[in-house]
Every structure is written in C-alpha cells, then in structure tokens.
CSV table of C-alpha atoms and ligand atoms in Angstrom, one decimal:
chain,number,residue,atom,x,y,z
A,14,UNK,CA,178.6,123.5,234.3
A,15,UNK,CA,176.9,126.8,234.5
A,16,UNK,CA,177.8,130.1,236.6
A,17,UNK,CA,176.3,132.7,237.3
A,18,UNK,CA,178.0,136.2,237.7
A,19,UNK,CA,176.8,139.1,240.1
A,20,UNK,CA,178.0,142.3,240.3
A,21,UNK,CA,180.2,143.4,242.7
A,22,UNK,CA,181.3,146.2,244.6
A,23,UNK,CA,181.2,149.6,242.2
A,24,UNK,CA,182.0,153.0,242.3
A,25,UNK,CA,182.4,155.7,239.4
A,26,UNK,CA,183.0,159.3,238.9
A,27,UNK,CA,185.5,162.2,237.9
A,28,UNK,CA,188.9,161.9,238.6
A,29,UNK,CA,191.6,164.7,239.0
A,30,UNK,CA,189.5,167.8,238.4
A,31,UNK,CA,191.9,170.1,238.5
A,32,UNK,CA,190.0,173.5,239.8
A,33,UNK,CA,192.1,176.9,240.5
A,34,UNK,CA,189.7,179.7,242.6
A,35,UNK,CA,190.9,183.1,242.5
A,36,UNK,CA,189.2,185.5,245.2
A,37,UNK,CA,189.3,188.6,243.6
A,38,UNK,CA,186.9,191.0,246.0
A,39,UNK,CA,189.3,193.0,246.8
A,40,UNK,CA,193.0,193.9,244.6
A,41,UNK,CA,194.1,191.9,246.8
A,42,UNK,CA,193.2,188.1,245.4
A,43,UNK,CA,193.5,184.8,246.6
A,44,UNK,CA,194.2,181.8,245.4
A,45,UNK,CA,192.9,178.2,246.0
A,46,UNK,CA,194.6,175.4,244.1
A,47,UNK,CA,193.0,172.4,244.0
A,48,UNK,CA,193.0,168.4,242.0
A,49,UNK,CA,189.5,166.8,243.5
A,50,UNK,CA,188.0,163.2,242.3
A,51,UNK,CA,184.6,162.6,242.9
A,52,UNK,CA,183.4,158.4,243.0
A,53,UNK,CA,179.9,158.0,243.9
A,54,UNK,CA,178.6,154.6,245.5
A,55,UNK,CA,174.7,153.0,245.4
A,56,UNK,CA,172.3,151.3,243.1
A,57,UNK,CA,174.0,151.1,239.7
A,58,UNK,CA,173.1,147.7,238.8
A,59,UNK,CA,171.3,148.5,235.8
A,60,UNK,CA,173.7,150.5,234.6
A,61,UNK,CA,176.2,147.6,234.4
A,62,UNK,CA,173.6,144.8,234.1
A,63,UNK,CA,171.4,146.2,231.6
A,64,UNK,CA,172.6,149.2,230.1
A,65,UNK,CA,170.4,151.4,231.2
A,66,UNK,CA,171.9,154.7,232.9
A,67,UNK,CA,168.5,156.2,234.2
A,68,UNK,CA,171.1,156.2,237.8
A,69,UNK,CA,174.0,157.6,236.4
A,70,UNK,CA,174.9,161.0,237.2
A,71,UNK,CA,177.1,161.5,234.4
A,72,UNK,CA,181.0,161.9,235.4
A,73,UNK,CA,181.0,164.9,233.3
A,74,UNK,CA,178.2,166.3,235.5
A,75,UNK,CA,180.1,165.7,238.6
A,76,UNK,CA,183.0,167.6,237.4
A,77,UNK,CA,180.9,170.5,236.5
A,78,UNK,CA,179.3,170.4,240.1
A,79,UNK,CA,182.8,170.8,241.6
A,80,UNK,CA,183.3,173.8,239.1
A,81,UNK,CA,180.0,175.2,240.4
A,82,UNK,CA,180.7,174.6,243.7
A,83,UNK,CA,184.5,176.5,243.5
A,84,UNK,CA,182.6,179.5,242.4
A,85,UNK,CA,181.5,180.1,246.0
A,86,UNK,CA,184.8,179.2,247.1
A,87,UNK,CA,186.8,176.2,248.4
A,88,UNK,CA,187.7,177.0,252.2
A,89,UNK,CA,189.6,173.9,252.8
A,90,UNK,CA,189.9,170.8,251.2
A,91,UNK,CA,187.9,169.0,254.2
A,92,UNK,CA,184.7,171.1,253.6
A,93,UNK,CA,184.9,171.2,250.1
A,94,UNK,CA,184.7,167.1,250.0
A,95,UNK,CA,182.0,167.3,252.8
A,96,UNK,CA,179.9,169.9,250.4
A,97,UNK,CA,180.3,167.6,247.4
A,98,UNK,CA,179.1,164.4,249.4
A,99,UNK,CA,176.1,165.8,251.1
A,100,UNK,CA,175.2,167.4,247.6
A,101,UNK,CA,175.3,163.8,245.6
A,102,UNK,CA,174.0,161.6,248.4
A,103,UNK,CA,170.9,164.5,249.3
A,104,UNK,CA,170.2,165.3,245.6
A,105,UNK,CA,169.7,161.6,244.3
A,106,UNK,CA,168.0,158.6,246.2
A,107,UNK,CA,170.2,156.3,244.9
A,108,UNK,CA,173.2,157.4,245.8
A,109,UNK,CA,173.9,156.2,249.1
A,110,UNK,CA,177.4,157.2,249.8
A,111,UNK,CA,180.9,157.5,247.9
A,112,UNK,CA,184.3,159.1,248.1
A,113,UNK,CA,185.7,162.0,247.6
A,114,UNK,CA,189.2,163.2,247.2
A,115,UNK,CA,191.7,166.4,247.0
A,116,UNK,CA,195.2,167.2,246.9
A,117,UNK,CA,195.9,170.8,247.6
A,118,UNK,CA,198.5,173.2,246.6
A,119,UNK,CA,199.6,175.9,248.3
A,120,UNK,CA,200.9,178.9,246.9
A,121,UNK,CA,203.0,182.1,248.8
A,122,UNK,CA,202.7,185.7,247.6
A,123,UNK,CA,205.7,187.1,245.9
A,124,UNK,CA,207.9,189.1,247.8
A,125,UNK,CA,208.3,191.7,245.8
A,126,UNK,CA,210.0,195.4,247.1
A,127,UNK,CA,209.4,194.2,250.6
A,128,UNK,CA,206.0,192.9,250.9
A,129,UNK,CA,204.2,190.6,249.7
A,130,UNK,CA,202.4,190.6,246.2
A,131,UNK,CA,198.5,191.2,245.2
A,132,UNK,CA,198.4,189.3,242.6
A,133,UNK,CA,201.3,187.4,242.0
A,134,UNK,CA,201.9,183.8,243.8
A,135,UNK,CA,204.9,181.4,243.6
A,136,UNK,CA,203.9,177.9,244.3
A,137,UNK,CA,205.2,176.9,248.2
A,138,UNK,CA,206.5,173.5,247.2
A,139,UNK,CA,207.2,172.4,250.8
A,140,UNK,CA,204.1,169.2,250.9
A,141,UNK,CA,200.7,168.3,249.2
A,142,UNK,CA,197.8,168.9,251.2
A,143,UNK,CA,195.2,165.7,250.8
A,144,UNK,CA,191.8,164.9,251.7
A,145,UNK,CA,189.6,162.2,251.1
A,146,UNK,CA,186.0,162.0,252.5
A,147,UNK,CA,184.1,158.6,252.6
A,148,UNK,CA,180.4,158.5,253.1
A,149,UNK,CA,178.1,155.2,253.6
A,150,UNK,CA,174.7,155.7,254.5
A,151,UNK,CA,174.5,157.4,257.3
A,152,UNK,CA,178.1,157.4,258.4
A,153,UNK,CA,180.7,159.8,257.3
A,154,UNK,CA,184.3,159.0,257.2
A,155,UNK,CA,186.7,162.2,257.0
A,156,UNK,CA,190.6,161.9,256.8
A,157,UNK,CA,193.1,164.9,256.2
A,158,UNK,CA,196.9,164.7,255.6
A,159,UNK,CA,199.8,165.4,253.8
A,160,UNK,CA,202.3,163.9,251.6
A,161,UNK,CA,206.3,164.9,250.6
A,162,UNK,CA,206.7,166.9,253.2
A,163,UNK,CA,211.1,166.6,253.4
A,164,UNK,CA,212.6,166.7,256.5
A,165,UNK,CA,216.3,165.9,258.0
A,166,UNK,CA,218.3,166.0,260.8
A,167,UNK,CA,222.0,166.7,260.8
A,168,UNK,CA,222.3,164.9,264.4
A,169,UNK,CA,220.8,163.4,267.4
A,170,UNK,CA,220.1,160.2,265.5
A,171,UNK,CA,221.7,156.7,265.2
A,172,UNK,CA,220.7,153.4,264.8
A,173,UNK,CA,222.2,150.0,266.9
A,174,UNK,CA,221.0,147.2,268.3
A,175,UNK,CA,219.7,145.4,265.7
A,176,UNK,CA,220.2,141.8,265.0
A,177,UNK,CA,223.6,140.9,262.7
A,178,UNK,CA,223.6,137.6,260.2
A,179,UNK,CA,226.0,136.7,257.5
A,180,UNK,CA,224.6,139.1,255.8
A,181,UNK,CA,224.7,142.3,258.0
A,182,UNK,CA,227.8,144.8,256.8
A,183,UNK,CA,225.8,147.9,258.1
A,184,UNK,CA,227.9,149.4,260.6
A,185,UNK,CA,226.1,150.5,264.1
A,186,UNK,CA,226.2,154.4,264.1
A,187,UNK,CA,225.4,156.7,266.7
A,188,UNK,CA,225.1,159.7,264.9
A,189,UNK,CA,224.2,159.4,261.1
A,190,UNK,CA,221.8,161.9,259.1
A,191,UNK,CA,217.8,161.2,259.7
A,192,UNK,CA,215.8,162.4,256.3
A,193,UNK,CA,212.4,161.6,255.6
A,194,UNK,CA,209.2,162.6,253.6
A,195,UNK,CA,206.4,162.8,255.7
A,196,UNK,CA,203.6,161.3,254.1
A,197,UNK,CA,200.7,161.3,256.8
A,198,UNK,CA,197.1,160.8,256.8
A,199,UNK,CA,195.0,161.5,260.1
A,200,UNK,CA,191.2,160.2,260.4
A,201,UNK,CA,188.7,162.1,262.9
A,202,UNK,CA,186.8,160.2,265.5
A,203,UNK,CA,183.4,159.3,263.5
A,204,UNK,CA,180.8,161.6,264.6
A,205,UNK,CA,183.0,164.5,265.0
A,206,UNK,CA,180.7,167.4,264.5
A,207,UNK,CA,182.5,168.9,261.4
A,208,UNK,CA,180.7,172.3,261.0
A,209,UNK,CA,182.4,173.1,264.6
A,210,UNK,CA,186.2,172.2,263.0
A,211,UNK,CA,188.5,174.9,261.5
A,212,UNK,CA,189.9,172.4,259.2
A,213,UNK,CA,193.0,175.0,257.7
A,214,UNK,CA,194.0,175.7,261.6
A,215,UNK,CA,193.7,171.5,262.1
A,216,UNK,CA,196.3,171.4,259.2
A,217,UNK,CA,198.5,174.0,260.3
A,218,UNK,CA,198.8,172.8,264.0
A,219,UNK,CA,198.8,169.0,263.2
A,220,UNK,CA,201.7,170.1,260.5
A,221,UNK,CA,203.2,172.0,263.0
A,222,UNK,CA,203.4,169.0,265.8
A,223,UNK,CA,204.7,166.5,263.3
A,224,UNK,CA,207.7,168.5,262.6
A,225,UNK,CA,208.6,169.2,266.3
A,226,UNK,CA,208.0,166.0,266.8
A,227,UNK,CA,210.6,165.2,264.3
A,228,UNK,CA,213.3,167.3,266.2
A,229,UNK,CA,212.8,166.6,269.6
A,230,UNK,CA,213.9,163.8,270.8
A,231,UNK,CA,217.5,161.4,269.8
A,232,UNK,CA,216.2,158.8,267.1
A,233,UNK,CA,217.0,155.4,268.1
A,234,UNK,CA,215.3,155.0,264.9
A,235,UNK,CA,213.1,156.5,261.9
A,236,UNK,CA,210.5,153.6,263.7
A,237,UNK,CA,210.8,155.6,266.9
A,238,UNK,CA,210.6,159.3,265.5
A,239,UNK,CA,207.4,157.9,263.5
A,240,UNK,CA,206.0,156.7,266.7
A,241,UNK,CA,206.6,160.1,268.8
A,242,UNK,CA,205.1,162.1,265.7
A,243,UNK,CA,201.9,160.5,266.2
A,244,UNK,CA,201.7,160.2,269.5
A,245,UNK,CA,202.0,164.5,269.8
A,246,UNK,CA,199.1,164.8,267.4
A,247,UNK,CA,196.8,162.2,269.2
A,248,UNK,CA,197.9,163.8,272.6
A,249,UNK,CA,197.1,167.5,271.3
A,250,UNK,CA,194.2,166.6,269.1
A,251,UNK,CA,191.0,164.9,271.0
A,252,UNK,CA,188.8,164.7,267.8
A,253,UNK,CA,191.8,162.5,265.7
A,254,UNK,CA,191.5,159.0,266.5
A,255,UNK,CA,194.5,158.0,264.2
A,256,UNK,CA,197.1,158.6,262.4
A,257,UNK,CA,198.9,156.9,259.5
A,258,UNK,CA,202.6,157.4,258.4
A,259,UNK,CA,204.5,156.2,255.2
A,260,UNK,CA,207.6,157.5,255.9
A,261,UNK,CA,211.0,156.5,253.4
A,262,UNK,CA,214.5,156.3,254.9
A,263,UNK,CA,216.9,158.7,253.0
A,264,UNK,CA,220.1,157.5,253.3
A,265,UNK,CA,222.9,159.6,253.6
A,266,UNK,CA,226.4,157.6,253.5
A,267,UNK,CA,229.3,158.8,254.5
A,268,UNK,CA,231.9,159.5,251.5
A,269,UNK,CA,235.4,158.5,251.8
A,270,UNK,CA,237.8,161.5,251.1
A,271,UNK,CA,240.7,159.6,252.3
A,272,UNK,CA,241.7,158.6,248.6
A,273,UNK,CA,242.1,162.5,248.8
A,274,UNK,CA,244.4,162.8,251.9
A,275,UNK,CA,241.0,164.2,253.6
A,276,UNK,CA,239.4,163.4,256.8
A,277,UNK,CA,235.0,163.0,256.7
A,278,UNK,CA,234.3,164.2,260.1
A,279,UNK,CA,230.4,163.0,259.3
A,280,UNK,CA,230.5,166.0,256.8
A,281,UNK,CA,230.4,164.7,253.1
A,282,UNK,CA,227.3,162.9,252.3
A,283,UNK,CA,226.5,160.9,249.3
A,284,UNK,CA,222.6,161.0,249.5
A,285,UNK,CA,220.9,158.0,247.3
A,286,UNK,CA,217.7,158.0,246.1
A,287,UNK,CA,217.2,154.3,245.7
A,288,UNK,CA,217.1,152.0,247.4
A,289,UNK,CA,215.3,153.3,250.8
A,290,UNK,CA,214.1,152.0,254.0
A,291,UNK,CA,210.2,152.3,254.1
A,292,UNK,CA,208.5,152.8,257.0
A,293,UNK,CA,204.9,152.5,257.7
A,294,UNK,CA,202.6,152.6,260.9
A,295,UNK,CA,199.5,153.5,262.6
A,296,UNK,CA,199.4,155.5,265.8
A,297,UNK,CA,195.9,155.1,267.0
A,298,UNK,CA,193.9,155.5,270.3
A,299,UNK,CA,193.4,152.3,272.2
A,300,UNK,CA,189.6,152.9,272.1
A,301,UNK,CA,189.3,153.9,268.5
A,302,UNK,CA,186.6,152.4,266.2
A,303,UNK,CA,188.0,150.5,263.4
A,304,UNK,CA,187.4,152.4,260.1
A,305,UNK,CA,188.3,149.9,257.4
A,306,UNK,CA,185.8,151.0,254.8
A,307,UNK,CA,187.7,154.7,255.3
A,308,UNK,CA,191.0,153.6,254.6
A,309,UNK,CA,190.6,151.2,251.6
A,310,UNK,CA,191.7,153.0,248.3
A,311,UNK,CA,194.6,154.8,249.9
A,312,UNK,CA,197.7,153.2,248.4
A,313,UNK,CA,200.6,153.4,250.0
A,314,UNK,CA,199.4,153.1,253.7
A,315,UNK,CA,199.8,150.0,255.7
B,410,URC,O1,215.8,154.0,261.3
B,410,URC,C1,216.1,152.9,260.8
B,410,URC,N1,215.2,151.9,260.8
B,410,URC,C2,215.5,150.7,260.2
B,410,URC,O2,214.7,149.7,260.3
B,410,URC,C3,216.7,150.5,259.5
B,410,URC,N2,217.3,149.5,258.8
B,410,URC,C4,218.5,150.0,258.4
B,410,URC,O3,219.2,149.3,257.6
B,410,URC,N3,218.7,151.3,258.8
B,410,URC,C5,217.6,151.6,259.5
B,410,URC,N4,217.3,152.8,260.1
C-alpha cells in the first residue's frame, strides 16, 4: 500500500520580540513596552517540499522589520499589528495573509516630590494588554483585549439554586466574595474602517465598562456578571461584534475562628489558588459574522 502525503496548513515567523520604544523628543520620554510575534501565511510549499527557501522571508528578517518599524513608534498595539500585516502581505506576492500578535505593558511615571517623573517609570502591573491581527486575502481580522486583570467584590454576590446530588456539600450562600481575572478578547465587526479607530481610547473605555460592569449589579453568579460585562461593551461599542471571556472563580472560604472562641462574621477568608471554577463565554451580536479563522490559535478561549 502506498500514501501519499501533502502538506498542510502552514504558518512561520518570529515569536516574542520583545521591543521597548522610548520617545525621547522632549526631556520628557515615553515609553512603549511591547512582546509582538509575527507568523506569515501563503505559498511555502517549496520550502517544505523541496527545500528551497526562494519564499521565505527569513524569521530573523521579520524581527528586524518590527525593530524598524518601533523606530517610528508603536501607537497602540492594534496599529502596530495592522502596519506589520499590510507591510508583509503588500511587499511579497506570496504572502497572502498571516497573524500577528502583541501583549503590551504598561508602565506609570514615578511619583516622585509630587509629580510625576520624566524619565523614570514603574511597571503598572494591573492587566496585559493583547492584540492579535489576522489577515487572509483580502479580509482582515482585528481582535484587542486583555488578560489578568484582578478584580473582587466584598458583597452583593451569592450563588443558590443549583442542582444538589450525593455529591453536593457546597452550602447555598447569599453573600460570599466574587474574585476574578478578567481575561477578555473583543473582535471588531469585519470591515471596520480602522484608520478612523483610536484604538488606546477603545482600550481605555472598553476596560473601563468591564469593570463597572463587574460592580453593578448582585451576582447570582460569576456566569451572570460575565454575561452583563459583555453585554455593556457590545451596547456602548457599535464597531465590536463580540466579546470573549475566560474568567477563573477565586474562591474565598470562610475560616473557622471558633476553635479560637471567635465569631467570622464573613470577615476571615482563606483565598485558594487551586482548584478554581473556570468560566468561559462569548457575548456576541445576534447578526454577527462568524469569524472562526480569527479566533483559532487563541488558547484559552472557548
Ligand atoms: O459563580 C459561580 N458559578 C458556578 O458555576 C459555581 N460553581 C460553584 O461551585 N460555585 C460557583 N459560583
């Protein structure tokens, strides 16, 4: 018996450059903190099939090309990917698409005698900004998001109702701590004009609606809260069409101080780190457009 093997799908490029751009035109700098993989998708057959790399755009030359392009600035994430893509896919026939990818850093100026320093920065280590842009011919896929952003609630959340077996011993509650780290990726409508987008305001009023949507109403559960996140950014935002969450249950138990002759008035919490409820959902439009091919290589979604 014979077989004959074909290639597959493919994709190849830089992974994790990590690029820092100080703006230094005034004393006062800036600073852009960045870790960007590039992957670039199209006709490398021959390169696997033959050996021959007459298509390949070296991996160390798209590393450089993200070096190059940091020395005009990054912006944001979003139109730093969208510079890189349109740059591959224009400058070589081949390449008919990719992905690209960034996590972000942010950094705060040190307050230093009152005000806030030129020069000197102390990483903000509140969530991870990410990125990743997908392009395929002639259609560009563009999601932003964010990851380990840690919230909690000391009240106005509980959790009752659900079904008990012989194996249930987790008492109802109606008021227990709600903690969480927001990991959550939204994906604009396809064909969003991009150059029209002020992608760093985006962030900061998406960021902005998650967390109020995190206090505002009772939580009947961290399923509910998720659900009520979403729906604030797809109400605010027109030009999102959905939004994924990944979202772990923190639980906080209650201690028991009465070994101590103490009462635990839901003040003493033993906080465990493993094992956690997971949670993970989409909020989308009714009408949006399926986007598979934009959310495949994003581990960790659902
Ligand atoms: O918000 C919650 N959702 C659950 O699905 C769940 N399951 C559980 O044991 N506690 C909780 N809390």
């Amino acid at each position: 018996m014979s077989s004959k093997f074909i290639l597959g799908e493919n994709q190849y490029g830089k992974a994790e450059v990590r690029v820092v751009k100080i703006t230094r035109d005034s004393d006062r700098h800036e600073i852009e903190d960045l870790n960007v993989t590039s992957q670039l998708r199209g006709d490398f057959a021959a390169a696997h099939l033959e050996g021959d790399n007459a298509h390949v755009v070296a991996t160390d030359t798209q590393k450089n090309t993200i070096y190059a392009f940091a020395r005009d600035g990054v912006g944001s994430p979003e139109a730093f990917l969208l510079r890189l893509g349109e740059h591959f896919t224009s400058s070589f026939d081949w390449v008919t698409g990719g992905r690209w990818e960034a996590e972000s850093y942010s950094w705060d100026r040190i307050q230093a005698h009152g005000a806030g320093h030129d020069h000197s920065f102390v990483r903000n280590g509140q969530e991870v900004r990410t990125a990743v842009l997908v392009r395929d011919g002639a259609t560009t896929h563009l999601i932003s998001g964010l990851k380990d952003l840690t919230v909690l609630k000391s009240t106005q959340s509980g959790f009752v109702g659900y079904p008990k077996d012989k194996y249930t011993t987790l008492p109802e509650t109606t008021d227990r701590i709600l903690a969480t780290d927001v990991s959550a990726r939204w994906r604009f409508k396809t064909g969003t004009d991009f150059s029209a987008l002020d992608f760093n305001k985006n962030y900061d009023d998406v960021k902005g609606l998650l967390l109020e949507g995190f206090t505002e109403k009772y939580s009947h559960a961290l399923q509910q809260t998720l659900f009520d996140m979403g729906t604030k950014v797809l109400e605010a935002h027109s030009e999102i069409d959905e939004i994924k969450f990944s979202m772990p249950n923190k639980h906080h138990f209650l201690v028991d101080l009465s070994p101590f002759g103490l009462d635990n008035p839901n003040e003493v919490f033993f906080a465990a780190d493993r094992p956690y409820g997971l949670i993970e959902a989409t909020v989308q439009r009714e009408d949006a457009n399926p986007a598979d091919i934009a959310w495949s290589g994003i581990a960790g979604f659902c």
